[in-house]
Amino acid sequence: MKAYLQVLSTGTADCPPSVILHFDSQRYMINCGEGTQRLCMQQKVRFSKLKTILFTRTHWDCIGGAPGMLLTLSDVGIRNMRLLGGENLTHAIISTRHFVYRNTMAVETVEFTKDSGTYRDENLRITAVQVYPDNSEPSLPYEWPASLTPLNRSNSSSPSNSAAASPIPRNRDSPVAGSKRSSDELSPSASTPAAPVEDEQSLKSDMEIRKMILEGMFNLSKSSGVNAHPLANKKVKRDPRAPAPQTDVDMIEAARSAETPHTCGGAPAKLVNGRFMDLPRTTPNTSAISYICQSADYVGKFNKEAAIALGVKPGKLFGELVNGKSVKTESGDTVHPHQVISGGRPGRVFMVIDCPSMDYVSGLVDAKDFERFQGVGSDKLTAACIVHLGGHSVLSHPEYKAWMQRFGPETQHIIANQEYCSQKLIWRSQSQSCYKLSALDPNIFPLPYYNNTPIHDLSTDLQGLGVKADLAESMMTFLLEPSAGLERSEVIPPLELLKDHSSLKNSTKEYLREYYSLALKAQEEIEKEKAFGPTEVPGKDVVLTALGTGSSHPSKYRNVSATLVETPKHGTFLLDTGEGTYGQMFRQFGGYRMSADQANSVDDRIKNLKGIFISHLHADHHLGIVTLIDRWNQFRTADTDPLYLIAPLKFNSFLQELSDTQDFGYQNVRYIQSEDIVHWRQSQHDPRYRTARPALMSLFETSGFKDIQTVDVIHCPWAYGISMTHKDGWKIVYSGDTRPSQNLVEAGQGATVLLHEATFEDDMQEEALKKRHSTTKEAIMVGEGMQAKHTLLTHFSQRYPKIPRFDSDDKSTIIGICFDLMSVKFGEIEHLAKFLPALEVLYSPQSDEAKEGEEENNDAELKILQTQSQ
């Protein structure tokens, strides 16, 4: 048997720490934060044997990549998954039920409690050590305003229940970053008990409900349609007597009301796999779990001759001895395994220690479960390897250092935390692409931020401790079986990006030399045009940054959907927030603010975030939002303008339910339902639009926009585009995912910029129709139809960069192609067309990227993912 532990992520702004355990029969993952799936693809880690994921905390840092990972694992053929973690794990997973579901997979959750903290399978024996912070007090569920709760929105077509998010009153002592919510700040509602009911029957009932919903989400044996939404095949006719047009959500909510008249408090008539039920309330679980793991005992070599000499007959008794059981011979003598097996020993012990802050140190070092590995008691064992996830405040703590020391000098310690491990470029393919693109214009295509020097020096903090400690590196391996030891053969040296392009300009590869020649020609043409004076464009200094330009799954070159619009003097606005959006912003905007004189930082963009639009419920468009809200809330003060969220109805339910497991600040966000501001409601003086108008007016005041309309588009239920007009005279339209939409054309007339999906190339028209996406030609036609000045194409399905073919000469709209981490001012978008000849060479079939893509066409897993675009 071969077994080893491998560091996947060391902990960076793009991807929290994670570890993979490799055994012959399966793989295990410990923590799956945002970016984990993408890093697996970058590092060529196979998905096919991953069957168990363990989480150290029920916190988005640890679980944020799990929803997307589950979808991907199902798509590549995994049929059974097991998720292990603390209390509320099931609740957190099923809060995603409106957009995470597969009937080709079964998912089981195991929640460790104070009284139950062990797990065992054929490879591992696991003890989960739960530690709580000092002076922790249970918090109460947040009392959501009545207009925001799922129960009060159950019939969204009813005007009386369709109020948009009203301002959440800010108490004098309203919680700010890092504070704990007290009972005075968060009084329970009349329908919520003052404290959680603790009787066994109530708790059992709530968990049964959650398990039932989980089974409905991942229904391997009982479903009939592949990956179908429970209402996907329902034909709900529009009511001809309705006074106004109806959106998809109106019809679906009507069906929901007919099918699920009761909530979880009663017995639902039809559960539709439980997906439309409202979840039982819970409160955040603040525990951090550290895992003590032991591999299966190493059996050693069976001595057949010795067994026969002791009177054991060949056959069944041989097998029992090999499996560790003593046997009796025909003469009545007992033969023990150690008499006939040499070299056997207990399995090796390794640990993953999660101590999030100093508040957890005392509870951790006092835990009795670690004592046998620190020389205490008669049943002593040595820990071969310990992975520490804590940061500087923990590892420099005297009690923690003394606790580490007690494991002895033989134990290998590995430190995986971004305060000790530098902010290396982990998306090597994307970064190398950015480097080449920067030759076109370093302002439009800047180099991603990185720093190969850690914030804190580990050797200083552990000086004189006498322990073996190494910084984690991605793909670093600790061998467990049959031998033990640290191994670095798969570790790749940190990437350094040079501002000088001379080495590539003089490359032996002809396509690179031609690319740099065409890049220089484009720059010269742009300079000639500038000599005639700037073209007057409304909002010429507004900056559009493409943070994610891929579709369905993150890839090495393109992350999933996200775009930032930055308006001078009016802050920032996000159009979709796919998983890893914060990490992309970190790389684009210069990392954290480390000093007052730092010119650029991601913190500035987060602080000035005014609004977020989520186009639809497919997971690739929004799983990064929790991190973004959490970061925004950390910067929030009493004077901070509210953050507004425009999103479909069910997305609000997801964030509210997830907030029961982690306070990430959603109570400070003002929610506007996309269905309430759909474009035709305004012209018809619809009562739902009138209800939403006060929140819109407040958003206009802080963001500078004077009109915002959502547009019901052609993709899936609850799918919307958006048209946003600014008081300074410019207009941006975002399609979301859609087939060519006449609604979008009408609502977007005269747009300064149209950002439109172009998922498929023109020769894939059948796929575009089947999956309700647009081709390149169709996206351009929409731009011409709305008389958009500029049309930017995004949401590409290719795994590697490839330039869509189109003729831009006779088009009435200026066309540009988006790349990840591209930042372009509206006044410079016209320059993008000049780059097309160079880009066609850079990403030609002769390019390194194209050749890599051809090699990956032989990869069964990647091929499957390529065909799964939503």
PDB file of C-alpha atoms in Angstrom, residues 29-289:
ATOM      1  CA  MET A  29      -9.549  16.266   0.875  1.00  0.00           C
ATOM      2  CA  ILE A  30      -9.295  18.389   4.007  1.00  0.00           C
ATOM      3  CA  ASN A  31     -11.005  21.751   3.434  1.00  0.00           C
ATOM      4  CA  CYS A  32     -12.324  22.966   0.118  1.00  0.00           C
ATOM      5  CA  GLY A  33     -12.376  26.761   0.028  1.00  0.00           C
ATOM      6  CA  GLU A  34     -12.932  28.969  -2.988  1.00  0.00           C
ATOM      7  CA  GLY A  35     -10.447  28.262  -5.765  1.00  0.00           C
ATOM      8  CA  THR A  36      -9.727  24.662  -4.731  1.00  0.00           C
ATOM      9  CA  GLN A  37     -11.276  23.154  -7.846  1.00  0.00           C
ATOM     10  CA  ARG A  38      -9.380  25.543 -10.094  1.00  0.00           C
ATOM     11  CA  LEU A  39      -6.109  24.761  -8.326  1.00  0.00           C
ATOM     12  CA  CYS A  40      -6.724  21.038  -8.851  1.00  0.00           C
ATOM     13  CA  MET A  41      -6.988  21.729 -12.572  1.00  0.00           C
ATOM     14  CA  GLN A  42      -3.894  23.938 -12.572  1.00  0.00           C
ATOM     15  CA  GLN A  43      -1.861  21.312 -10.713  1.00  0.00           C
ATOM     16  CA  LYS A  44      -3.367  18.387 -12.659  1.00  0.00           C
ATOM     17  CA  VAL A  45      -4.794  16.746  -9.554  1.00  0.00           C
ATOM     18  CA  ARG A  46      -7.269  14.069 -10.578  1.00  0.00           C
ATOM     19  CA  PHE A  47     -10.873  14.212  -9.400  1.00  0.00           C
ATOM     20  CA  SER A  48     -11.786  10.601 -10.134  1.00  0.00           C
ATOM     21  CA  LYS A  49     -10.790   9.044  -6.792  1.00  0.00           C
ATOM     22  CA  LEU A  50     -11.951  11.853  -4.496  1.00  0.00           C
ATOM     23  CA  LYS A  51     -14.772  10.432  -2.370  1.00  0.00           C
ATOM     24  CA  THR A  52     -14.471  12.105   1.043  1.00  0.00           C
ATOM     25  CA  ILE A  53     -14.021  15.753   2.071  1.00  0.00           C
ATOM     26  CA  LEU A  54     -13.348  16.776   5.672  1.00  0.00           C
ATOM     27  CA  PHE A  55     -13.918  20.322   6.884  1.00  0.00           C
ATOM     28  CA  THR A  56     -12.217  21.874   9.895  1.00  0.00           C
ATOM     29  CA  ARG A  57     -14.864  24.594  10.284  1.00  0.00           C
ATOM     30  CA  THR A  58     -18.358  25.298   8.987  1.00  0.00           C
ATOM     31  CA  HIS A  59     -17.095  28.562   7.564  1.00  0.00           C
ATOM     32  CA  TRP A  60     -16.976  29.765   3.961  1.00  0.00           C
ATOM     33  CA  ASP A  61     -13.156  29.843   4.080  1.00  0.00           C
ATOM     34  CA  CYS A  62     -13.297  26.062   4.470  1.00  0.00           C
ATOM     35  CA  ILE A  63     -16.454  25.101   2.543  1.00  0.00           C
ATOM     36  CA  GLY A  64     -16.764  27.824  -0.126  1.00  0.00           C
ATOM     37  CA  GLY A  65     -15.441  25.619  -2.924  1.00  0.00           C
ATOM     38  CA  ALA A  66     -17.525  22.586  -1.983  1.00  0.00           C
ATOM     39  CA  PRO A  67     -20.733  23.445  -3.936  1.00  0.00           C
ATOM     40  CA  GLY A  68     -18.866  23.808  -7.220  1.00  0.00           C
ATOM     41  CA  MET A  69     -16.648  20.838  -6.408  1.00  0.00           C
ATOM     42  CA  LEU A  70     -19.667  18.582  -5.844  1.00  0.00           C
ATOM     43  CA  LEU A  71     -21.107  19.546  -9.231  1.00  0.00           C
ATOM     44  CA  THR A  72     -17.784  18.824 -10.930  1.00  0.00           C
ATOM     45  CA  LEU A  73     -17.288  15.513  -9.128  1.00  0.00           C
ATOM     46  CA  SER A  74     -20.729  14.396 -10.237  1.00  0.00           C
ATOM     47  CA  ASP A  75     -19.981  15.443 -13.807  1.00  0.00           C
ATOM     48  CA  VAL A  76     -16.786  13.354 -13.934  1.00  0.00           C
ATOM     49  CA  GLY A  77     -18.583  10.261 -12.679  1.00  0.00           C
ATOM     50  CA  ILE A  78     -18.260  10.167  -8.887  1.00  0.00           C
ATOM     51  CA  ARG A  79     -21.400   8.464  -7.600  1.00  0.00           C
ATOM     52  CA  ASN A  80     -21.024   8.624  -3.819  1.00  0.00           C
ATOM     53  CA  MET A  81     -19.519  11.439  -1.733  1.00  0.00           C
ATOM     54  CA  ARG A  82     -19.107  11.752   2.004  1.00  0.00           C
ATOM     55  CA  LEU A  83     -18.689  15.112   3.745  1.00  0.00           C
ATOM     56  CA  LEU A  84     -17.359  15.211   7.317  1.00  0.00           C
ATOM     57  CA  GLY A  85     -17.317  18.247   9.567  1.00  0.00           C
ATOM     58  CA  GLY A  86     -18.825  20.071  12.498  1.00  0.00           C
ATOM     59  CA  GLU A  87     -22.377  20.968  13.353  1.00  0.00           C
ATOM     60  CA  ASN A  88     -24.281  22.963  10.705  1.00  0.00           C
ATOM     61  CA  LEU A  89     -22.382  21.324   7.851  1.00  0.00           C
ATOM     62  CA  THR A  90     -25.575  19.781   6.449  1.00  0.00           C
ATOM     63  CA  HIS A  91     -27.420  23.089   6.833  1.00  0.00           C
ATOM     64  CA  ALA A  92     -24.695  24.981   4.958  1.00  0.00           C
ATOM     65  CA  ILE A  93     -24.656  22.473   2.095  1.00  0.00           C
ATOM     66  CA  ILE A  94     -28.423  22.368   1.644  1.00  0.00           C
ATOM     67  CA  SER A  95     -28.671  26.167   1.709  1.00  0.00           C
ATOM     68  CA  THR A  96     -27.338  25.843  -1.871  1.00  0.00           C
ATOM     69  CA  ARG A  97     -30.203  23.559  -2.947  1.00  0.00           C
ATOM     70  CA  HIS A  98     -31.660  26.104  -5.393  1.00  0.00           C
ATOM     71  CA  PHE A  99     -28.613  25.802  -7.646  1.00  0.00           C
ATOM     72  CA  VAL A 100     -26.647  22.709  -6.556  1.00  0.00           C
ATOM     73  CA  TYR A 101     -28.363  19.442  -7.443  1.00  0.00           C
ATOM     74  CA  ARG A 102     -27.476  16.263  -9.271  1.00  0.00           C
ATOM     75  CA  ASN A 103     -29.375  13.003  -9.610  1.00  0.00           C
ATOM     76  CA  THR A 104     -26.229  11.160 -10.646  1.00  0.00           C
ATOM     77  CA  MET A 105     -24.658  11.359  -7.187  1.00  0.00           C
ATOM     78  CA  ALA A 106     -25.520  10.568  -3.584  1.00  0.00           C
ATOM     79  CA  VAL A 107     -24.039  12.771  -0.838  1.00  0.00           C
ATOM     80  CA  GLU A 108     -23.834  11.817   2.840  1.00  0.00           C
ATOM     81  CA  THR A 109     -22.894  14.207   5.628  1.00  0.00           C
ATOM     82  CA  VAL A 110     -21.374  13.237   8.978  1.00  0.00           C
ATOM     83  CA  GLU A 111     -21.457  15.936  11.653  1.00  0.00           C
ATOM     84  CA  PHE A 112     -19.126  15.559  14.610  1.00  0.00           C
ATOM     85  CA  THR A 113     -20.402  16.715  17.990  1.00  0.00           C
ATOM     86  CA  LYS A 114     -18.836  17.079  21.417  1.00  0.00           C
ATOM     87  CA  ASP A 115     -20.031  13.579  22.262  1.00  0.00           C
ATOM     88  CA  SER A 116     -19.348  11.952  18.904  1.00  0.00           C
ATOM     89  CA  GLY A 117     -16.037  12.682  17.239  1.00  0.00           C
ATOM     90  CA  THR A 118     -14.692   9.545  15.569  1.00  0.00           C
ATOM     91  CA  TYR A 119     -14.844   8.094  12.072  1.00  0.00           C
ATOM     92  CA  ARG A 120     -13.347   4.973  10.510  1.00  0.00           C
ATOM     93  CA  ASP A 121     -13.138   3.403   7.071  1.00  0.00           C
ATOM     94  CA  GLU A 122     -10.799   0.983   5.287  1.00  0.00           C
ATOM     95  CA  ASN A 123      -7.953   3.515   5.150  1.00  0.00           C
ATOM     96  CA  LEU A 124      -8.274   5.837   8.135  1.00  0.00           C
ATOM     97  CA  ARG A 125      -9.169   6.093  11.789  1.00  0.00           C
ATOM     98  CA  ILE A 126     -10.063   9.697  12.532  1.00  0.00           C
ATOM     99  CA  THR A 127     -10.570  11.552  15.794  1.00  0.00           C
ATOM    100  CA  ALA A 128     -12.154  14.981  15.435  1.00  0.00           C
ATOM    101  CA  VAL A 129     -11.030  17.287  18.247  1.00  0.00           C
ATOM    102  CA  GLN A 130     -13.466  20.187  18.575  1.00  0.00           C
ATOM    103  CA  VAL A 131     -12.226  23.382  20.190  1.00  0.00           C
ATOM    104  CA  TYR A 132     -14.284  26.457  20.985  1.00  0.00           C
ATOM    105  CA  PRO A 133     -12.994  30.010  21.456  1.00  0.00           C
ATOM    106  CA  ASP A 134     -12.577  31.440  24.940  1.00  0.00           C
ATOM    107  CA  ASN A 135     -15.691  33.046  26.401  1.00  0.00           C
ATOM    108  CA  SER A 136     -17.821  32.009  23.433  1.00  0.00           C
ATOM    109  CA  GLU A 137     -21.524  32.622  23.794  1.00  0.00           C
ATOM    110  CA  PRO A 138     -24.267  31.220  21.572  1.00  0.00           C
ATOM    111  CA  SER A 139     -25.755  33.889  19.337  1.00  0.00           C
ATOM    112  CA  LEU A 140     -29.396  34.214  18.368  1.00  0.00           C
ATOM    113  CA  PRO A 141     -30.740  33.894  14.844  1.00  0.00           C
ATOM    114  CA  TYR A 142     -30.914  37.239  13.067  1.00  0.00           C
ATOM    115  CA  GLU A 143     -34.439  38.605  12.774  1.00  0.00           C
ATOM    116  CA  TRP A 144     -34.905  39.210   9.074  1.00  0.00           C
ATOM    117  CA  PRO A 145     -37.403  41.927   8.109  1.00  0.00           C
ATOM    118  CA  ALA A 146     -40.737  40.362   7.232  1.00  0.00           C
ATOM    119  CA  SER A 147     -40.464  41.450   3.598  1.00  0.00           C
ATOM    120  CA  LEU A 148     -37.235  39.492   3.216  1.00  0.00           C
ATOM    121  CA  THR A 149     -38.079  36.100   4.687  1.00  0.00           C
ATOM    122  CA  PRO A 150     -38.838  33.150   2.400  1.00  0.00           C
ATOM    123  CA  LEU A 151     -42.155  32.535   4.141  1.00  0.00           C
ATOM    124  CA  ASN A 152     -43.383  35.992   3.234  1.00  0.00           C
ATOM    125  CA  ARG A 153     -42.244  35.684  -0.372  1.00  0.00           C
ATOM    126  CA  SER A 154     -43.864  32.315  -1.019  1.00  0.00           C
ATOM    127  CA  ASN A 155     -46.253  33.834  -3.571  1.00  0.00           C
ATOM    128  CA  SER A 156     -44.105  36.324  -5.411  1.00  0.00           C
ATOM    129  CA  SER A 157     -46.840  37.203  -7.873  1.00  0.00           C
ATOM    130  CA  SER A 158     -48.917  38.724  -5.108  1.00  0.00           C
ATOM    131  CA  PRO A 159     -48.296  42.494  -4.828  1.00  0.00           C
ATOM    132  CA  SER A 160     -48.910  42.439  -1.088  1.00  0.00           C
ATOM    133  CA  ASN A 161     -45.936  40.152  -0.565  1.00  0.00           C
ATOM    134  CA  SER A 162     -43.543  41.666  -3.085  1.00  0.00           C
ATOM    135  CA  ALA A 163     -41.876  44.463  -1.148  1.00  0.00           C
ATOM    136  CA  ALA A 164     -38.234  45.000  -1.997  1.00  0.00           C
ATOM    137  CA  ALA A 165     -35.720  45.092   0.785  1.00  0.00           C
ATOM    138  CA  SER A 166     -36.515  47.892   3.148  1.00  0.00           C
ATOM    139  CA  PRO A 167     -33.699  49.568   5.046  1.00  0.00           C
ATOM    140  CA  ILE A 168     -32.550  47.471   7.962  1.00  0.00           C
ATOM    141  CA  PRO A 169     -32.582  49.784  10.972  1.00  0.00           C
ATOM    142  CA  ARG A 170     -29.084  50.388  12.273  1.00  0.00           C
ATOM    143  CA  ASN A 171     -29.167  50.296  16.055  1.00  0.00           C
ATOM    144  CA  ARG A 172     -27.013  52.636  18.054  1.00  0.00           C
ATOM    145  CA  ASP A 173     -24.786  49.682  18.854  1.00  0.00           C
ATOM    146  CA  SER A 174     -25.078  48.019  15.455  1.00  0.00           C
ATOM    147  CA  PRO A 175     -22.444  45.299  15.050  1.00  0.00           C
ATOM    148  CA  VAL A 176     -19.348  46.185  13.040  1.00  0.00           C
ATOM    149  CA  ALA A 177     -16.380  44.201  11.808  1.00  0.00           C
ATOM    150  CA  GLY A 178     -15.260  41.540  14.218  1.00  0.00           C
ATOM    151  CA  SER A 179     -17.928  42.161  16.849  1.00  0.00           C
ATOM    152  CA  LYS A 180     -20.190  39.512  18.332  1.00  0.00           C
ATOM    153  CA  ARG A 181     -23.916  39.989  18.027  1.00  0.00           C
ATOM    154  CA  SER A 182     -25.492  40.339  21.446  1.00  0.00           C
ATOM    155  CA  SER A 183     -29.027  39.506  22.438  1.00  0.00           C
ATOM    156  CA  ASP A 184     -29.816  43.219  22.638  1.00  0.00           C
ATOM    157  CA  GLU A 185     -28.729  43.782  19.054  1.00  0.00           C
ATOM    158  CA  LEU A 186     -30.490  40.731  17.648  1.00  0.00           C
ATOM    159  CA  SER A 187     -33.786  40.286  19.375  1.00  0.00           C
ATOM    160  CA  PRO A 188     -35.574  37.146  18.241  1.00  0.00           C
ATOM    161  CA  SER A 189     -38.739  37.464  16.228  1.00  0.00           C
ATOM    162  CA  ALA A 190     -42.093  36.556  17.653  1.00  0.00           C
ATOM    163  CA  SER A 191     -42.023  33.306  15.706  1.00  0.00           C
ATOM    164  CA  THR A 192     -38.479  32.441  16.834  1.00  0.00           C
ATOM    165  CA  PRO A 193     -37.849  31.218  20.379  1.00  0.00           C
ATOM    166  CA  ALA A 194     -35.535  33.330  22.516  1.00  0.00           C
ATOM    167  CA  ALA A 195     -33.021  30.501  22.497  1.00  0.00           C
ATOM    168  CA  PRO A 196     -32.718  27.304  20.451  1.00  0.00           C
ATOM    169  CA  VAL A 197     -34.967  24.534  21.686  1.00  0.00           C
ATOM    170  CA  GLU A 198     -32.679  21.831  23.012  1.00  0.00           C
ATOM    171  CA  ASP A 199     -35.011  18.893  23.509  1.00  0.00           C
ATOM    172  CA  GLU A 200     -33.813  15.763  21.730  1.00  0.00           C
ATOM    173  CA  GLN A 201     -36.943  15.296  19.642  1.00  0.00           C
ATOM    174  CA  SER A 202     -36.765  18.814  18.214  1.00  0.00           C
ATOM    175  CA  LEU A 203     -33.099  18.482  17.288  1.00  0.00           C
ATOM    176  CA  LYS A 204     -33.678  15.081  15.740  1.00  0.00           C
ATOM    177  CA  SER A 205     -36.604  16.379  13.742  1.00  0.00           C
ATOM    178  CA  ASP A 206     -34.602  19.305  12.344  1.00  0.00           C
ATOM    179  CA  MET A 207     -31.737  17.046  11.290  1.00  0.00           C
ATOM    180  CA  GLU A 208     -34.148  14.602   9.670  1.00  0.00           C
ATOM    181  CA  ILE A 209     -35.575  17.455   7.624  1.00  0.00           C
ATOM    182  CA  ARG A 210     -32.119  18.549   6.566  1.00  0.00           C
ATOM    183  CA  LYS A 211     -31.086  15.005   5.611  1.00  0.00           C
ATOM    184  CA  MET A 212     -34.263  14.613   3.581  1.00  0.00           C
ATOM    185  CA  ILE A 213     -33.534  17.817   1.665  1.00  0.00           C
ATOM    186  CA  LEU A 214     -29.938  16.702   1.082  1.00  0.00           C
ATOM    187  CA  GLU A 215     -31.205  13.436  -0.346  1.00  0.00           C
ATOM    188  CA  GLY A 216     -33.474  15.404  -2.660  1.00  0.00           C
ATOM    189  CA  MET A 217     -30.562  17.513  -3.896  1.00  0.00           C
ATOM    190  CA  PHE A 218     -28.388  14.497  -4.671  1.00  0.00           C
ATOM    191  CA  ASN A 219     -30.900  11.824  -5.548  1.00  0.00           C
ATOM    192  CA  LEU A 220     -28.900   9.032  -7.165  1.00  0.00           C
ATOM    193  CA  SER A 221     -31.566   6.326  -7.198  1.00  0.00           C
ATOM    194  CA  LYS A 222     -34.951   8.013  -7.298  1.00  0.00           C
ATOM    195  CA  SER A 223     -34.673  10.676 -10.005  1.00  0.00           C
ATOM    196  CA  SER A 224     -35.739  10.276 -13.570  1.00  0.00           C
ATOM    197  CA  GLY A 225     -34.199  13.154 -15.536  1.00  0.00           C
ATOM    198  CA  VAL A 226     -30.472  13.761 -15.708  1.00  0.00           C
ATOM    199  CA  ASN A 227     -29.470  16.751 -13.588  1.00  0.00           C
ATOM    200  CA  ALA A 228     -32.984  18.127 -13.921  1.00  0.00           C
ATOM    201  CA  HIS A 229     -34.410  20.961 -11.921  1.00  0.00           C
ATOM    202  CA  PRO A 230     -37.647  19.750 -10.323  1.00  0.00           C
ATOM    203  CA  LEU A 231     -39.630  22.269 -12.358  1.00  0.00           C
ATOM    204  CA  ALA A 232     -37.550  22.114 -15.537  1.00  0.00           C
ATOM    205  CA  ASN A 233     -40.078  19.957 -17.388  1.00  0.00           C
ATOM    206  CA  LYS A 234     -43.215  21.565 -16.038  1.00  0.00           C
ATOM    207  CA  LYS A 235     -45.241  23.456 -18.616  1.00  0.00           C
ATOM    208  CA  VAL A 236     -46.903  26.379 -16.905  1.00  0.00           C
ATOM    209  CA  LYS A 237     -48.986  28.427 -19.306  1.00  0.00           C
ATOM    210  CA  ARG A 238     -49.005  32.175 -18.977  1.00  0.00           C
ATOM    211  CA  ASP A 239     -52.305  33.477 -17.677  1.00  0.00           C
ATOM    212  CA  PRO A 240     -53.962  35.363 -20.580  1.00  0.00           C
ATOM    213  CA  ARG A 241     -56.047  37.349 -18.075  1.00  0.00           C
ATOM    214  CA  ALA A 242     -52.986  38.648 -16.244  1.00  0.00           C
ATOM    215  CA  PRO A 243     -52.868  42.473 -16.307  1.00  0.00           C
ATOM    216  CA  ALA A 244     -49.101  42.501 -16.937  1.00  0.00           C
ATOM    217  CA  PRO A 245     -46.461  40.212 -18.439  1.00  0.00           C
ATOM    218  CA  GLN A 246     -45.274  37.399 -16.245  1.00  0.00           C
ATOM    219  CA  THR A 247     -41.682  36.360 -15.616  1.00  0.00           C
ATOM    220  CA  ASP A 248     -40.489  32.797 -15.237  1.00  0.00           C
ATOM    221  CA  VAL A 249     -40.369  33.271 -11.504  1.00  0.00           C
ATOM    222  CA  ASP A 250     -44.070  34.215 -11.389  1.00  0.00           C
ATOM    223  CA  MET A 251     -45.005  30.927 -13.009  1.00  0.00           C
ATOM    224  CA  ILE A 252     -42.575  28.827 -11.008  1.00  0.00           C
ATOM    225  CA  GLU A 253     -43.628  30.381  -7.722  1.00  0.00           C
ATOM    226  CA  ALA A 254     -47.245  29.655  -8.588  1.00  0.00           C
ATOM    227  CA  ALA A 255     -46.301  26.023  -9.125  1.00  0.00           C
ATOM    228  CA  ARG A 256     -44.357  26.030  -5.861  1.00  0.00           C
ATOM    229  CA  SER A 257     -47.334  27.383  -3.953  1.00  0.00           C
ATOM    230  CA  ALA A 258     -49.530  24.669  -5.412  1.00  0.00           C
ATOM    231  CA  GLU A 259     -47.075  21.920  -4.558  1.00  0.00           C
ATOM    232  CA  THR A 260     -45.757  22.980  -1.162  1.00  0.00           C
ATOM    233  CA  PRO A 261     -48.507  24.607   0.886  1.00  0.00           C
ATOM    234  CA  HIS A 262     -46.661  23.793   4.129  1.00  0.00           C
ATOM    235  CA  THR A 263     -43.203  24.590   5.367  1.00  0.00           C
ATOM    236  CA  CYS A 264     -40.888  22.473   7.470  1.00  0.00           C
ATOM    237  CA  GLY A 265     -43.092  23.163  10.478  1.00  0.00           C
ATOM    238  CA  GLY A 266     -45.765  20.850   9.087  1.00  0.00           C
ATOM    239  CA  ALA A 267     -46.027  17.858   6.803  1.00  0.00           C
ATOM    240  CA  PRO A 268     -45.495  19.021   3.207  1.00  0.00           C
ATOM    241  CA  ALA A 269     -48.004  17.741   0.697  1.00  0.00           C
ATOM    242  CA  LYS A 270     -45.465  17.435  -2.125  1.00  0.00           C
ATOM    243  CA  LEU A 271     -41.855  18.173  -1.336  1.00  0.00           C
ATOM    244  CA  VAL A 272     -40.416  18.356  -4.863  1.00  0.00           C
ATOM    245  CA  ASN A 273     -37.424  16.564  -3.307  1.00  0.00           C
ATOM    246  CA  GLY A 274     -37.564  19.024  -0.415  1.00  0.00           C
ATOM    247  CA  ARG A 275     -35.921  21.763  -2.420  1.00  0.00           C
ATOM    248  CA  PHE A 276     -38.640  24.357  -1.919  1.00  0.00           C
ATOM    249  CA  MET A 277     -38.915  23.810   1.833  1.00  0.00           C
ATOM    250  CA  ASP A 278     -37.715  26.485   4.221  1.00  0.00           C
ATOM    251  CA  LEU A 279     -34.905  25.306   6.451  1.00  0.00           C
ATOM    252  CA  PRO A 280     -35.142  25.012  10.234  1.00  0.00           C
ATOM    253  CA  ARG A 281     -33.278  27.883  11.886  1.00  0.00           C
ATOM    254  CA  THR A 282     -29.878  27.354  13.468  1.00  0.00           C
ATOM    255  CA  THR A 283     -27.084  29.465  14.932  1.00  0.00           C
ATOM    256  CA  PRO A 284     -23.383  29.679  14.001  1.00  0.00           C
ATOM    257  CA  ASN A 285     -21.158  26.907  15.285  1.00  0.00           C
ATOM    258  CA  THR A 286     -17.872  28.546  16.301  1.00  0.00           C
ATOM    259  CA  SER A 287     -15.927  25.348  16.881  1.00  0.00           C
ATOM    260  CA  ALA A 288     -12.724  24.549  15.004  1.00  0.00           C
ATOM    261  CA  ILE A 289     -11.947  20.895  14.383  1.00  0.00           C
TER     262      ILE A 289
END
